[in-house]
């Protein structure tokens, strides 16, 4: 652990336990000269669940993306190291029509589902959370959820 990370309070016991057994590390990263460059895209997934690109195509694509982004950072931020300090890949769910699912399961009205946020749901987290709570507590929802019903996804399977 970085010496500065001792100032970060870990109030939740499971976080402390994970730090103690080296499952998790907390590092201090100075932000005064830090630049974050984010690039987000996905690959099409076939109905069978297979990703439409080979593993080699994905590796080549990532290498090309890194090359292009590094060149862009080097040109626009010459004072920064243009090589990425970290590359992360993420998986996310996408519904066939790209609309979220926010609904109750038919016949199981005590179960509320929020899913299929297609990699951009984080932007909608405050309102999505509010809607899901309203659904869970049978409160009136002030938003049009007609395109977000679960039935459209169930019938497309």
Coordinates of N, CA, C and O in Angstrom, one line a residue:
X1 N 0.8 -1.2 0.0 CA 0.0 0.0 0.0 C 0.9 1.2 0.0 O 1.9 1.3 0.7
X2 N 0.5 2.3 -0.7 CA 1.2 3.5 -0.8 C 1.1 4.2 0.6 O 0.1 4.1 1.3
X3 N 2.2 4.9 1.0 CA 2.2 5.5 2.3 C 1.0 6.5 2.5 O 0.5 6.7 3.6
X4 N 0.6 7.2 1.4 CA -0.4 8.2 1.5 C -1.8 7.6 1.7 O -2.7 8.2 2.1
X5 N -2.0 6.3 1.3 CA -3.3 5.7 1.3 C -3.7 5.4 2.8 O -4.9 5.2 3.0
X6 N -2.9 5.6 3.8 CA -3.3 5.4 5.2 C -4.2 6.5 5.6 O -5.0 6.4 6.5
X7 N -4.3 7.6 4.8 CA -5.2 8.7 5.1 C -6.6 8.4 4.6 O -7.6 9.0 5.0
X8 N -6.8 7.4 3.8 CA -8.1 7.0 3.3 C -8.7 6.1 4.4 O -8.2 5.0 4.7
X9 N -9.9 6.5 4.9 CA -10.5 5.7 5.9 C -11.3 4.6 5.3 O -12.0 4.8 4.3
X10 N -11.1 3.4 5.8 CA -11.9 2.3 5.3 C -12.8 1.9 6.4 O -12.5 1.1 7.3
X11 N -14.0 2.4 6.3 CA -15.0 2.2 7.4 C -15.7 0.8 7.3 O -16.2 0.3 8.3
X12 N -15.8 0.3 6.1 CA -16.5 -1.0 5.9 C -15.5 -2.1 6.1 O -14.5 -2.2 5.5
X13 N -15.9 -3.0 7.0 CA -15.0 -4.1 7.4 C -14.6 -5.0 6.3 O -13.4 -5.4 6.2
X14 N -15.4 -5.2 5.3 CA -15.0 -6.1 4.2 C -13.9 -5.5 3.3 O -13.1 -6.2 2.7
X15 N -13.9 -4.2 3.2 CA -12.8 -3.5 2.5 C -11.5 -3.7 3.3 O -10.5 -4.0 2.7
X16 N -11.6 -3.4 4.6 CA -10.4 -3.6 5.4 C -9.9 -5.0 5.3 O -8.6 -5.3 5.2
X17 N -10.8 -6.0 5.3 CA -10.3 -7.4 5.2 C -9.7 -7.7 3.9 O -8.7 -8.4 3.8
X18 N -10.2 -7.2 2.8 CA -9.6 -7.4 1.5 C -8.3 -6.7 1.4 O -7.4 -7.2 0.7
X19 N -8.1 -5.6 2.0 CA -6.8 -4.9 2.0 C -5.8 -5.8 2.8 O -4.7 -6.0 2.4
X20 N -6.2 -6.2 4.0 CA -5.4 -7.1 4.8 C -4.9 -8.3 4.2 O -3.8 -8.8 4.3
X21 N -5.8 -9.0 3.4 CA -5.4 -10.3 2.8 C -4.9 -10.0 1.3 O -4.8 -11.0 0.6
X22 N -4.6 -8.8 1.0 CA -4.0 -8.4 -0.3 C -4.9 -8.7 -1.5 O -4.4 -8.8 -2.7
X23 N -6.2 -8.9 -1.3 CA -7.1 -9.0 -2.4 C -7.3 -7.7 -3.1 O -7.5 -7.6 -4.3
X24 N -7.2 -6.6 -2.3 CA -7.4 -5.3 -2.9 C -6.3 -4.4 -2.4 O -5.8 -4.6 -1.3
X25 N -5.9 -3.4 -3.2 CA -4.9 -2.4 -2.8 C -5.5 -1.1 -3.1 O -6.3 -0.9 -4.0
X26 N -5.1 -0.1 -2.2 CA -5.5 1.3 -2.4 C -4.3 2.0 -2.7 O -3.3 2.0 -1.9
X27 N -4.2 2.8 -3.8 CA -3.0 3.6 -4.1 C -3.4 5.0 -4.2 O -4.5 5.4 -4.7
X28 N -2.5 5.9 -3.8 CA -2.7 7.3 -3.9 C -2.2 7.7 -5.3 O -1.1 7.3 -5.7
X29 N -2.9 8.4 -6.1 CA -2.5 8.9 -7.4 C -2.7 10.4 -7.4 O -3.8 10.9 -7.3
X30 N -1.6 11.2 -7.5 CA -1.7 12.6 -7.5 C -2.5 13.0 -8.8 O -2.2 12.5 -9.9
X31 N -3.4 14.0 -8.7 CA -4.2 14.4 -9.8 C -3.8 15.7 -10.4 O -4.4 16.1 -11.4
X32 N -2.8 16.4 -9.9 CA -2.5 17.7 -10.4 C -2.1 17.8 -11.8 O -2.3 18.7 -12.5
X33 N -1.4 16.7 -12.3 CA -1.0 16.7 -13.8 C -1.5 15.4 -14.5 O -1.0 15.0 -15.5
X34 N -2.6 14.9 -13.9 CA -3.2 13.6 -14.5 C -4.2 13.9 -15.6 O -5.0 14.8 -15.4
X35 N -4.1 13.2 -16.7 CA -5.1 13.4 -17.7 C -5.7 12.0 -18.0 O -5.0 11.0 -18.1
X36 N -7.0 12.0 -18.0 CA -7.7 10.7 -18.2 C -8.2 10.7 -19.7 O -8.9 11.7 -20.1
X37 N -7.9 9.7 -20.4 CA -8.4 9.6 -21.8 C -9.3 8.3 -21.8 O -8.8 7.2 -21.5
X38 N -10.5 8.5 -22.1 CA -11.4 7.3 -22.1 C -11.9 7.1 -23.5 O -12.3 8.0 -24.2
X39 N -11.9 5.8 -23.9 CA -12.4 5.4 -25.2 C -13.3 4.2 -25.0 O -12.9 3.2 -24.4
X40 N -14.5 4.3 -25.5 CA -15.5 3.3 -25.2 C -16.1 2.8 -26.5 O -16.7 3.6 -27.3
X41 N -16.0 1.6 -26.8 CA -16.8 1.0 -27.9 C -16.9 -0.5 -27.6 O -16.3 -1.1 -26.8
X42 N -17.8 -1.1 -28.3 CA -18.1 -2.6 -28.1 C -18.1 -3.3 -29.4 O -18.0 -2.7 -30.5
X43 N -18.2 -4.6 -29.3 CA -18.3 -5.5 -30.4 C -19.7 -6.1 -30.5 O -20.3 -6.4 -29.4
X44 N -20.2 -6.3 -31.7 CA -21.5 -6.9 -31.8 C -21.5 -8.3 -31.3 O -20.6 -9.1 -31.5
X45 N -22.6 -8.6 -30.6 CA -22.7 -10.0 -30.1 C -23.9 -10.6 -30.9 O -25.0 -10.1 -31.1
X46 N -23.6 -11.8 -31.5 CA -24.6 -12.5 -32.2 C -25.7 -13.1 -31.3 O -25.5 -13.2 -30.1
X47 N -26.9 -13.5 -31.9 CA -27.9 -14.0 -31.1 C -27.5 -15.3 -30.3 O -28.0 -15.6 -29.2
X48 N -26.5 -16.0 -30.9 CA -26.0 -17.2 -30.2 C -25.2 -16.9 -29.0 O -24.8 -17.7 -28.2
X49 N -24.8 -15.6 -28.8 CA -24.0 -15.1 -27.7 C -22.5 -15.0 -28.1 O -21.7 -14.6 -27.3
X50 N -22.2 -15.4 -29.3 CA -20.8 -15.3 -29.8 C -20.5 -13.9 -30.2 O -21.3 -13.2 -30.8
X51 N -19.3 -13.5 -29.8 CA -18.9 -12.1 -30.2 C -18.5 -12.2 -31.7 O -17.9 -13.2 -32.1
X52 N -18.9 -11.2 -32.4 CA -18.7 -11.3 -33.9 C -17.3 -11.1 -34.4 O -17.0 -11.1 -35.6
X53 N -16.3 -10.9 -33.5 CA -14.9 -10.7 -33.9 C -14.1 -11.8 -33.3 O -14.3 -12.2 -32.1
X54 N -13.1 -12.2 -33.9 CA -12.2 -13.2 -33.4 C -11.3 -12.5 -32.3 O -11.2 -11.3 -32.2
X55 N -10.7 -13.3 -31.4 CA -9.8 -12.8 -30.4 C -8.7 -12.0 -31.0 O -8.3 -11.0 -30.5
X56 N -8.1 -12.5 -32.1 CA -7.0 -11.8 -32.8 C -7.5 -10.5 -33.3 O -6.8 -9.5 -33.2
X57 N -8.7 -10.4 -33.9 CA -9.2 -9.1 -34.4 C -9.4 -8.2 -33.3 O -9.1 -7.0 -33.4
X58 N -9.8 -8.6 -32.1 CA -10.0 -7.8 -30.9 C -8.7 -7.2 -30.5 O -8.5 -6.1 -30.2
X59 N -7.7 -8.1 -30.4 CA -6.3 -7.7 -29.9 C -5.7 -6.7 -30.9 O -5.2 -5.7 -30.5
X60 N -5.9 -6.9 -32.2 CA -5.4 -6.0 -33.2 C -6.1 -4.6 -33.1 O -5.5 -3.6 -33.2
X61 N -7.4 -4.7 -32.9 CA -8.2 -3.5 -32.8 C -7.8 -2.7 -31.5 O -7.6 -1.4 -31.6
X62 N -7.6 -3.3 -30.4 CA -7.2 -2.6 -29.2 C -5.8 -2.0 -29.4 O -5.6 -0.9 -29.0
X63 N -4.9 -2.7 -30.0 CA -3.5 -2.2 -30.3 C -3.6 -1.0 -31.1 O -2.9 0.0 -30.9
X64 N -4.5 -1.0 -32.2 CA -4.6 0.2 -33.1 C -5.3 1.3 -32.3 O -4.9 2.5 -32.5
X65 N -6.3 1.0 -31.5 CA -6.9 2.1 -30.7 C -5.9 2.8 -29.8 O -5.9 4.0 -29.6
X66 N -5.1 2.0 -29.1 CA -4.0 2.5 -28.2 C -3.1 3.4 -29.0 O -2.7 4.5 -28.5
X67 N -2.6 2.9 -30.2 CA -1.7 3.7 -31.0 C -2.3 5.0 -31.3 O -1.7 6.1 -31.2
X68 N -3.6 5.0 -31.8 CA -4.3 6.3 -32.2 C -4.5 7.2 -31.0 O -4.2 8.4 -31.1
X69 N -4.9 6.7 -29.9 CA -5.1 7.5 -28.7 C -3.8 8.1 -28.1 O -3.8 9.2 -27.7
X70 N -2.8 7.3 -28.1 CA -1.5 7.7 -27.7 C -1.0 8.9 -28.5 O -0.4 9.9 -28.0
X71 N -1.1 8.8 -29.8 CA -0.7 9.8 -30.7 C -1.5 11.1 -30.5 O -0.9 12.2 -30.5
X72 N -2.8 11.0 -30.2 CA -3.6 12.1 -30.0 C -3.2 12.8 -28.7 O -3.1 14.0 -28.6
X73 N -3.0 12.0 -27.6 CA -2.5 12.6 -26.3 C -1.2 13.2 -26.5 O -1.0 14.4 -26.0
X74 N -0.2 12.6 -27.2 CA 1.1 13.2 -27.4 C 1.0 14.5 -28.1 O 1.7 15.5 -27.7
X75 N 0.1 14.6 -29.1 CA 0.0 15.9 -29.8 C -0.6 17.0 -29.0 O -0.2 18.1 -29.0
X76 N -1.7 16.7 -28.2 CA -2.5 17.7 -27.5 C -2.0 18.0 -26.1 O -2.2 19.0 -25.6
X77 N -1.3 17.0 -25.5 CA -0.8 17.1 -24.2 C 0.7 16.7 -24.1 O 1.0 15.7 -23.5
X78 N 1.6 17.5 -24.7 CA 3.0 17.1 -24.9 C 3.7 16.9 -23.5 O 4.7 16.2 -23.4
X79 N 3.1 17.5 -22.5 CA 3.8 17.4 -21.1 C 3.4 16.1 -20.4 O 4.0 15.8 -19.4
X80 N 2.5 15.3 -21.0 CA 2.1 14.0 -20.4 C 2.7 12.8 -21.1 O 3.1 12.9 -22.2
X81 N 2.9 11.8 -20.3 CA 3.3 10.5 -20.9 C 2.1 10.0 -21.7 O 1.0 9.9 -21.2
X82 N 2.3 9.7 -23.0 CA 1.2 9.4 -23.9 C 0.9 7.9 -23.9 O -0.1 7.5 -24.5
X83 N 1.7 7.1 -23.2 CA 1.3 5.7 -23.1 C 0.3 5.5 -22.0 O 0.4 6.1 -20.9
X84 N -0.6 4.6 -22.2 CA -1.6 4.4 -21.1 C -1.0 3.7 -19.9 O -0.1 2.9 -20.0
X85 N -1.5 4.2 -18.8 CA -1.0 3.6 -17.5 C -1.8 2.3 -17.2 O -1.4 1.5 -16.4
X86 N -3.0 2.3 -17.8 CA -3.9 1.1 -17.5 C -4.9 1.0 -18.6 O -5.4 2.0 -19.1
X87 N -5.1 -0.2 -19.0 CA -6.2 -0.6 -20.0 C -7.2 -1.4 -19.3 O -6.8 -2.4 -18.6
X88 N -8.4 -1.1 -19.5 CA -9.5 -1.9 -18.8 C -10.5 -2.3 -19.9 O -10.9 -1.5 -20.7
X89 N -11.0 -3.5 -19.8 CA -12.1 -4.0 -20.6 C -13.3 -4.2 -19.8 O -13.2 -4.6 -18.6
X90 N -14.5 -4.0 -20.3 CA -15.7 -4.2 -19.5 C -16.7 -4.9 -20.4 O -16.7 -4.8 -21.6
X91 N -17.5 -5.6 -19.8 CA -18.7 -6.3 -20.4 C -19.9 -5.6 -19.9 O -20.0 -5.2 -18.8
X92 N -20.9 -5.5 -20.8 CA -22.1 -4.9 -20.4 C -23.3 -5.5 -21.2 O -23.0 -6.0 -22.3
X93 N -24.5 -5.4 -20.7 CA -25.6 -6.0 -21.3 C -26.3 -5.0 -22.3 O -26.3 -3.8 -22.0
X94 N -26.7 -5.5 -23.4 CA -27.4 -4.7 -24.4 C -28.7 -5.4 -24.7 O -28.7 -6.6 -25.1
X95 N -29.8 -4.7 -24.7 CA -31.1 -5.3 -25.1 C -31.1 -5.2 -26.7 O -30.4 -4.4 -27.3
X96 N -32.0 -6.0 -27.3 CA -32.0 -6.0 -28.8 C -32.4 -4.6 -29.3 O -31.9 -4.2 -30.4
X97 N -33.2 -3.8 -28.6 CA -33.5 -2.5 -29.1 C -32.8 -1.3 -28.4 O -33.0 -0.2 -28.7
X98 N -31.8 -1.7 -27.6 CA -31.0 -0.7 -26.9 C -31.7 0.2 -25.8 O -31.1 1.1 -25.3
X99 N -32.9 -0.1 -25.5 CA -33.6 0.6 -24.4 C -33.4 -0.2 -23.1 O -33.3 -1.4 -23.2
X100 N -33.4 0.5 -22.0 CA -33.2 -0.2 -20.7 C -34.4 -1.1 -20.4 O -35.5 -0.9 -21.0
X101 N -34.3 -1.9 -19.5 CA -35.4 -2.7 -18.9 C -35.6 -2.1 -17.5 O -34.6 -2.2 -16.7
X102 N -36.7 -1.6 -17.2 CA -37.1 -1.1 -15.9 C -38.5 -1.5 -15.7 O -39.4 -0.8 -16.2
X103 N -38.8 -2.6 -15.0 CA -40.1 -3.2 -14.9 C -40.2 -4.2 -13.8 O -39.2 -4.6 -13.2
X104 N -41.4 -4.7 -13.5 CA -41.6 -5.8 -12.6 C -41.8 -7.1 -13.5 O -42.2 -7.0 -14.6
X105 N -41.4 -8.2 -12.9 CA -41.5 -9.4 -13.7 C -42.9 -9.9 -13.7 O -43.5 -10.0 -12.6
X106 N -43.5 -10.2 -14.8 CA -44.9 -10.6 -14.9 C -45.1 -11.8 -14.0 O -44.4 -12.8 -14.1
X107 N -46.2 -11.8 -13.2 CA -46.5 -12.9 -12.3 C -45.6 -12.9 -11.0 O -45.9 -13.7 -10.1
X108 N -44.6 -12.1 -11.0 CA -43.8 -12.0 -9.8 C -43.7 -10.5 -9.4 O -42.6 -9.9 -9.5
X109 N -44.8 -9.9 -9.1 CA -44.8 -8.4 -8.9 C -43.9 -7.9 -7.8 O -43.7 -6.7 -7.7
X110 N -43.4 -8.8 -7.0 CA -42.5 -8.4 -5.9 C -41.0 -8.3 -6.4 O -40.1 -8.0 -5.6
X111 N -40.8 -8.6 -7.7 CA -39.4 -8.5 -8.2 C -39.3 -7.4 -9.2 O -40.1 -7.4 -10.2
X112 N -38.4 -6.5 -9.0 CA -38.2 -5.4 -9.9 C -36.9 -5.6 -10.7 O -35.9 -6.0 -10.0
X113 N -36.9 -5.3 -12.0 CA -35.6 -5.5 -12.8 C -35.2 -4.2 -13.4 O -36.0 -3.5 -13.9
X114 N -33.9 -3.9 -13.2 CA -33.3 -2.8 -13.9 C -32.1 -3.4 -14.6 O -31.1 -3.9 -14.0
X115 N -32.1 -3.5 -16.0 CA -31.0 -4.2 -16.7 C -30.9 -3.6 -18.1 O -31.7 -2.8 -18.5
X116 N -29.9 -4.1 -18.8 CA -29.7 -3.7 -20.2 C -29.4 -2.3 -20.4 O -29.8 -1.7 -21.4
X117 N -28.6 -1.8 -19.5 CA -28.2 -0.3 -19.6 C -27.2 0.0 -20.7 O -26.8 1.1 -20.9
X118 N -26.8 -1.0 -21.4 CA -26.0 -0.9 -22.7 C -24.7 -0.1 -22.5 O -24.3 0.6 -23.5
X119 N -24.1 -0.1 -21.4 CA -22.8 0.6 -21.3 C -23.0 2.1 -21.0 O -22.0 2.8 -20.8
X120 N -24.2 2.7 -21.1 CA -24.3 4.1 -20.9 C -25.3 4.4 -19.8 O -25.7 5.5 -19.6
X121 N -25.8 3.4 -19.1 CA -26.7 3.6 -18.0 C -26.2 4.3 -16.8 O -27.0 4.9 -16.1
X122 N -24.9 4.4 -16.6 CA -24.3 5.1 -15.5 C -24.7 6.6 -15.5 O -24.9 7.2 -14.5
X123 N -25.0 7.1 -16.7 CA -25.4 8.5 -16.9 C -26.8 8.7 -16.3 O -27.1 9.8 -16.0
X124 N -27.5 7.6 -16.3 CA -28.9 7.7 -15.9 C -29.1 7.2 -14.5 O -30.3 7.0 -14.1
X125 N -28.1 6.9 -13.8 CA -28.2 6.2 -12.5 C -29.1 6.9 -11.5 O -29.9 6.2 -10.9
X126 N -29.0 8.2 -11.3 CA -29.9 8.8 -10.4 C -31.4 8.6 -10.7 O -32.2 8.2 -9.8
X127 N -31.8 8.9 -11.9 CA -33.2 8.7 -12.3 C -33.6 7.2 -12.4 O -34.7 6.9 -12.0
X128 N -32.7 6.4 -12.8 CA -33.0 5.0 -12.9 C -33.2 4.4 -11.5 O -34.2 3.7 -11.2
X129 N -32.4 4.8 -10.6 CA -32.5 4.4 -9.2 C -33.8 4.8 -8.6 O -34.5 4.1 -7.9
X130 N -34.2 6.1 -8.9 CA -35.5 6.6 -8.4 C -36.6 5.8 -8.9 O -37.5 5.4 -8.2
X131 N -36.6 5.6 -10.2 CA -37.7 4.8 -10.9 C -37.8 3.4 -10.3 O -38.9 2.9 -10.0
X132 N -36.7 2.7 -10.1 CA -36.7 1.4 -9.6 C -37.2 1.3 -8.2 O -38.0 0.4 -7.8
X133 N -36.9 2.3 -7.4 CA -37.4 2.4 -6.0 C -38.9 2.6 -6.1 O -39.7 2.0 -5.3
X134 N -39.4 3.5 -6.9 CA -40.8 3.8 -7.1 C -41.5 2.5 -7.5 O -42.6 2.2 -7.0
X135 N -41.0 1.8 -8.4 CA -41.6 0.5 -8.8 C -41.6 -0.5 -7.7 O -42.7 -1.1 -7.4
X136 N -40.5 -0.6 -7.0 CA -40.5 -1.5 -5.8 C -41.5 -1.2 -4.7 O -42.0 -2.1 -4.1
X137 N -41.7 0.1 -4.5 CA -42.7 0.4 -3.4 C -44.0 0.8 -4.0 O -44.8 1.4 -3.3
X138 N -44.3 0.4 -5.2 CA -45.6 0.6 -5.8 C -46.1 2.1 -5.8 O -47.2 2.4 -5.6
X139 N -45.1 2.9 -6.0 CA -45.4 4.4 -6.1 C -45.6 4.8 -7.5 O -45.2 4.1 -8.4
X140 N -46.2 5.9 -7.7 CA -46.4 6.5 -9.0 C -45.1 6.9 -9.7 O -44.3 7.6 -9.0
X141 N -44.9 6.4 -10.9 CA -43.7 6.8 -11.6 C -44.1 7.9 -12.6 O -45.0 7.8 -13.4
X142 N -43.3 9.0 -12.6 CA -43.7 10.1 -13.4 C -43.0 10.1 -14.8 O -43.0 11.1 -15.5
X143 N -42.4 9.0 -15.2 CA -41.7 8.9 -16.4 C -42.4 7.9 -17.3 O -43.0 6.9 -16.8
X144 N -42.3 8.1 -18.6 CA -42.9 7.1 -19.5 C -42.0 5.9 -19.6 O -40.9 6.0 -20.2
X145 N -42.4 4.8 -19.1 CA -41.7 3.5 -19.2 C -42.2 2.6 -20.3 O -41.8 1.4 -20.3
X146 N -43.0 3.1 -21.2 CA -43.6 2.2 -22.2 C -42.6 1.4 -23.0 O -42.8 0.3 -23.4
X147 N -41.4 2.0 -23.3 CA -40.4 1.4 -24.1 C -39.4 0.6 -23.2 O -38.5 0.0 -23.8
X148 N -39.6 0.6 -21.9 CA -38.7 -0.1 -21.0 C -39.3 -1.3 -20.4 O -38.7 -1.9 -19.4
X149 N -40.4 -1.8 -20.8 CA -41.0 -3.0 -20.2 C -40.3 -4.2 -20.5 O -39.6 -4.4 -21.5
X150 N -40.3 -5.2 -19.6 CA -39.6 -6.4 -19.7 C -40.2 -7.4 -20.7 O -39.5 -8.2 -21.4
X151 N -41.5 -7.2 -21.0 CA -42.2 -8.1 -21.9 C -41.6 -8.1 -23.3 O -41.5 -9.1 -24.0
X152 N -41.1 -6.9 -23.8 CA -40.5 -6.8 -25.1 C -39.3 -7.6 -25.2 O -38.9 -8.2 -26.3
X153 N -38.5 -7.8 -24.2 CA -37.3 -8.5 -24.2 C -37.6 -10.0 -24.1 O -37.0 -10.8 -24.7
X154 N -38.6 -10.4 -23.2 CA -39.0 -11.8 -23.1 C -39.5 -12.3 -24.4 O -39.2 -13.5 -24.7
X155 N -40.3 -11.5 -25.1 CA -40.8 -12.0 -26.4 C -39.8 -12.1 -27.5 O -40.0 -12.8 -28.5
X156 N -38.6 -11.4 -27.4 CA -37.6 -11.5 -28.4 C -36.6 -12.6 -28.2 O -35.8 -12.8 -29.0
X157 N -36.8 -13.4 -27.1 CA -35.8 -14.5 -26.8 C -36.2 -15.7 -27.7 O -37.3 -16.0 -27.9

